Amino acid sequence: SRMNFYKVLTAQEEVNILKKEQAISHLKERNAKSTIIAIAAVALLAISLAVVFYLNRQVSRKTNVALAEKNQKIAEQREELQGLSDFKSRLIAILSHDIKSPIQGLFGVIDLLDRGVAKPNELSDLMKDLKIKLRGNYEKLNDLLHWSTAGLGKDGESQEVYSVKEALDGAVEEMSL
C-alpha cells in the first residue's frame, strides 16, 4: 500500500506538473497573442500616421500652389496698378499743361486790359482772343469732367455726337492766335 501511496503521490505531482506546464503554455500563448495584437496595433497606428502625414503634405502642397498663384496675381495686379498710376500722373501733367498755358495767356490779356496798355481799337481783338481761350479751357475742363465720371462707372458710353469739323475748326482757330 505504500507503493500505491507513492504512485498516487507521483501521479498527483505529475498531474500538478502537467497543470503547471499547461498553465505556462497557456500564458505563453496569451503572451504571443498579446504581442501580436500590440505589434498589429503599432503597425496600424504607424500606417494611420503615415496616411495622415501624406494627406497633410498633399494639402500643404495644394495650399502652397494656390498661394503661389494668388501671389502671382497680386504681383500682376500691383504692376497693372503701378502702370495705371504712372499713366494717371502723365495724363494729369499733360492736362495741367494744356489748361495752364491758355490761362497764362488769359492773365496776360487781362493784365494788358487792367494796365490800360491796350488801345481801344485793339480791345475788340483782345476780347475775341479772350473769349476763344475761355471757351477752349471750358471745353477741356468739361471733357475732363465727363471723362472722369465715365471712369467711375457712371454711364460708360457717351451718346453725344461730336462734329469732327467743329473740333478741328476750334483747334485751328486756337492755334492761329
Tab-separated table of C-alpha atoms in Angstrom:
chain	number	residue	atom	x	y	z
A	1	SER	CA	0.000	0.000	0.000
A	2	ARG	CA	2.980	2.222	0.469
A	3	MET	CA	3.749	1.720	-3.087
A	4	ASN	CA	0.321	2.675	-4.148
A	5	PHE	CA	0.630	5.729	-1.991
A	6	TYR	CA	3.884	6.744	-3.714
A	7	LYS	CA	2.354	6.021	-7.090
A	8	VAL	CA	-0.610	8.216	-6.255
A	9	LEU	CA	1.722	10.966	-4.974
A	10	THR	CA	3.887	10.707	-8.034
A	11	ALA	CA	0.817	10.685	-10.251
A	12	GLN	CA	-0.502	13.755	-8.428
A	13	GLU	CA	2.869	15.517	-8.789
A	14	GLU	CA	2.917	14.661	-12.478
A	15	VAL	CA	-0.629	15.958	-12.794
A	16	ASN	CA	0.430	19.144	-10.951
A	17	ILE	CA	3.490	19.477	-13.183
A	18	LEU	CA	1.327	18.942	-16.279
A	19	LYS	CA	-1.170	21.523	-14.983
A	20	LYS	CA	1.699	23.993	-14.373
A	21	GLU	CA	3.152	23.290	-17.821
A	22	GLN	CA	-0.303	23.685	-19.342
A	23	ALA	CA	-0.757	26.990	-17.445
A	24	ILE	CA	2.683	28.147	-18.607
A	25	SER	CA	1.864	27.100	-22.170
A	26	HIS	CA	-1.464	28.926	-21.920
A	27	LEU	CA	0.329	32.059	-20.605
A	28	LYS	CA	2.877	31.837	-23.424
A	29	GLU	CA	0.042	31.625	-25.967
A	30	ARG	CA	-1.673	34.639	-24.370
A	31	ASN	CA	1.630	36.478	-24.348
A	32	ALA	CA	2.192	35.647	-28.011
A	33	LYS	CA	-1.343	36.763	-28.900
A	34	SER	CA	-0.915	39.961	-26.862
A	35	THR	CA	2.414	40.619	-28.557
A	36	ILE	CA	0.876	40.042	-31.995
A	37	ILE	CA	-2.046	42.329	-31.118
A	38	ALA	CA	0.358	45.003	-29.808
A	39	ILE	CA	2.523	44.751	-32.941
A	40	ALA	CA	-0.589	44.928	-35.138
A	41	ALA	CA	-1.840	47.950	-33.198
A	42	VAL	CA	1.547	49.700	-33.518
A	43	ALA	CA	1.650	48.840	-37.238
A	44	LEU	CA	-1.895	50.128	-37.720
A	45	LEU	CA	-1.020	53.297	-35.821
A	46	ALA	CA	2.137	53.759	-37.913
A	47	ILE	CA	0.168	53.270	-41.140
A	48	SER	CA	-2.528	55.688	-39.939
A	49	LEU	CA	0.108	58.294	-39.068
A	50	ALA	CA	1.789	57.794	-42.437
A	51	VAL	CA	-1.537	58.293	-44.246
A	52	VAL	CA	-2.336	61.395	-42.187
A	53	PHE	CA	1.162	62.774	-42.824
A	54	TYR	CA	0.844	62.053	-46.556
A	55	LEU	CA	-2.586	63.717	-46.776
A	56	ASN	CA	-1.302	66.684	-44.780
A	57	ARG	CA	1.618	67.060	-47.205
A	58	GLN	CA	-0.770	66.905	-50.153
A	59	VAL	CA	-2.973	69.603	-48.636
A	60	SER	CA	0.112	71.699	-47.868
A	61	ARG	CA	1.333	71.358	-51.462
A	62	LYS	CA	-2.061	72.323	-52.852
A	63	THR	CA	-2.237	75.260	-50.450
A	64	ASN	CA	1.269	76.366	-51.418
A	65	VAL	CA	0.400	76.148	-55.111
A	66	ALA	CA	-2.780	78.165	-54.524
A	67	LEU	CA	-0.840	80.744	-52.514
A	68	ALA	CA	1.809	80.987	-55.223
A	69	GLU	CA	-0.915	81.566	-57.833
A	70	LYS	CA	-2.570	84.222	-55.660
A	71	ASN	CA	0.804	85.899	-55.052
A	72	GLN	CA	1.430	85.895	-58.810
A	73	LYS	CA	-1.972	87.505	-59.416
A	74	ILE	CA	-1.268	90.081	-56.720
A	75	ALA	CA	2.099	90.878	-58.318
A	76	GLU	CA	0.451	91.250	-61.730
A	77	GLN	CA	-2.260	93.494	-60.251
A	78	ARG	CA	0.395	95.552	-58.467
A	79	GLU	CA	2.239	96.046	-61.771
A	80	GLU	CA	-1.004	96.950	-63.511
A	81	LEU	CA	-1.897	99.435	-60.774
A	82	GLN	CA	1.587	100.949	-60.949
A	83	GLY	CA	1.188	101.321	-64.719
A	84	LEU	CA	-2.214	102.928	-64.270
A	85	SER	CA	-0.829	105.242	-61.612
A	86	ASP	CA	2.039	106.268	-63.904
A	87	PHE	CA	-0.425	106.804	-66.758
A	88	LYS	CA	-2.658	108.905	-64.497
A	89	SER	CA	0.312	111.021	-63.405
A	90	ARG	CA	1.417	111.605	-67.028
A	91	LEU	CA	-2.162	112.374	-68.063
A	92	ILE	CA	-2.620	114.888	-65.245
A	93	ALA	CA	0.688	116.539	-66.145
A	94	ILE	CA	-0.331	116.835	-69.818
A	95	LEU	CA	-3.818	118.114	-68.987
A	96	SER	CA	-2.432	120.586	-66.467
A	97	HIS	CA	-0.037	121.938	-69.060
A	98	ASP	CA	-2.757	122.147	-71.710
A	99	ILE	CA	-5.069	124.030	-69.348
A	100	LYS	CA	-2.343	126.132	-67.748
A	101	SER	CA	-0.984	127.612	-70.996
A	102	PRO	CA	-4.223	129.284	-72.118
A	103	ILE	CA	-4.892	130.516	-68.573
A	104	GLN	CA	-1.479	132.200	-68.531
A	105	GLY	CA	-2.401	133.846	-71.837
A	106	LEU	CA	-5.688	134.970	-70.291
A	107	PHE	CA	-3.833	136.524	-67.382
A	108	GLY	CA	-1.650	138.365	-69.875
A	109	VAL	CA	-4.665	139.732	-71.761
A	110	ILE	CA	-6.401	140.722	-68.523
A	111	ASP	CA	-3.188	142.367	-67.289
A	112	LEU	CA	-2.941	144.400	-70.529
A	113	LEU	CA	-6.554	145.462	-70.100
A	114	ASP	CA	-6.051	146.245	-66.418
A	115	ARG	CA	-2.989	148.416	-67.001
A	116	GLY	CA	-4.628	150.200	-69.894
A	117	VAL	CA	-1.868	149.218	-72.272
A	118	ALA	CA	-4.312	148.014	-74.891
A	119	LYS	CA	-5.672	150.678	-77.231
A	120	PRO	CA	-9.427	150.916	-77.814
A	121	ASN	CA	-9.151	149.573	-81.370
A	122	GLU	CA	-7.078	146.581	-80.052
A	123	LEU	CA	-9.620	145.886	-77.314
A	124	SER	CA	-12.010	144.157	-79.716
A	125	ASP	CA	-9.309	141.737	-80.912
A	126	LEU	CA	-8.199	141.034	-77.332
A	127	MET	CA	-11.776	140.317	-76.277
A	128	LYS	CA	-12.227	137.864	-79.178
A	129	ASP	CA	-8.968	136.169	-78.237
A	130	LEU	CA	-10.018	136.078	-74.582
A	131	LYS	CA	-13.407	134.583	-75.483
A	132	ILE	CA	-11.830	131.870	-77.670
A	133	LYS	CA	-9.344	130.910	-74.989
A	134	LEU	CA	-12.018	130.841	-72.306
A	135	ARG	CA	-14.227	128.621	-74.485
A	136	GLY	CA	-11.311	126.259	-75.143
A	137	ASN	CA	-10.500	125.931	-71.447
A	138	TYR	CA	-14.155	125.462	-70.598
A	139	GLU	CA	-14.467	122.666	-73.159
A	140	LYS	CA	-11.273	120.987	-71.921
A	141	LEU	CA	-12.498	121.110	-68.334
A	142	ASN	CA	-15.939	119.852	-69.386
A	143	ASP	CA	-14.340	116.962	-71.324
A	144	LEU	CA	-12.127	116.150	-68.347
A	145	LEU	CA	-15.128	116.124	-66.021
A	146	HIS	CA	-17.101	113.898	-68.421
A	147	TRP	CA	-14.112	111.555	-68.805
A	148	SER	CA	-13.575	111.301	-65.051
A	149	THR	CA	-17.227	110.480	-64.305
A	150	ALA	CA	-17.248	107.876	-67.100
A	151	GLY	CA	-14.143	106.356	-65.483
A	152	LEU	CA	-16.009	105.999	-62.203
A	153	GLY	CA	-18.509	103.664	-63.803
A	154	LYS	CA	-21.216	106.216	-64.473
A	155	ASP	CA	-22.637	105.951	-67.958
A	156	GLY	CA	-19.727	104.119	-69.562
A	157	GLU	CA	-20.756	105.062	-73.109
A	158	SER	CA	-21.431	108.514	-74.369
A	159	GLN	CA	-24.490	109.056	-76.559
A	160	GLU	CA	-23.308	112.510	-77.683
A	161	VAL	CA	-22.498	113.170	-81.316
A	162	TYR	CA	-19.295	115.092	-81.901
A	163	SER	CA	-18.566	117.062	-85.002
A	164	VAL	CA	-15.020	116.475	-86.155
A	165	LYS	CA	-15.190	119.585	-88.308
A	166	GLU	CA	-16.101	121.773	-85.308
A	167	ALA	CA	-13.338	120.244	-83.204
A	168	LEU	CA	-10.771	120.796	-85.982
A	169	ASP	CA	-12.006	124.347	-86.648
A	170	GLY	CA	-11.700	125.137	-82.934
A	171	ALA	CA	-8.222	123.686	-82.746
A	172	VAL	CA	-7.099	125.582	-85.875
A	173	GLU	CA	-8.580	128.815	-84.541
A	174	GLU	CA	-6.888	128.312	-81.166
A	175	MET	CA	-3.537	127.567	-82.810
A	176	SER	CA	-3.750	130.590	-85.104
A	177	LEU	CA	-3.989	133.050	-82.182
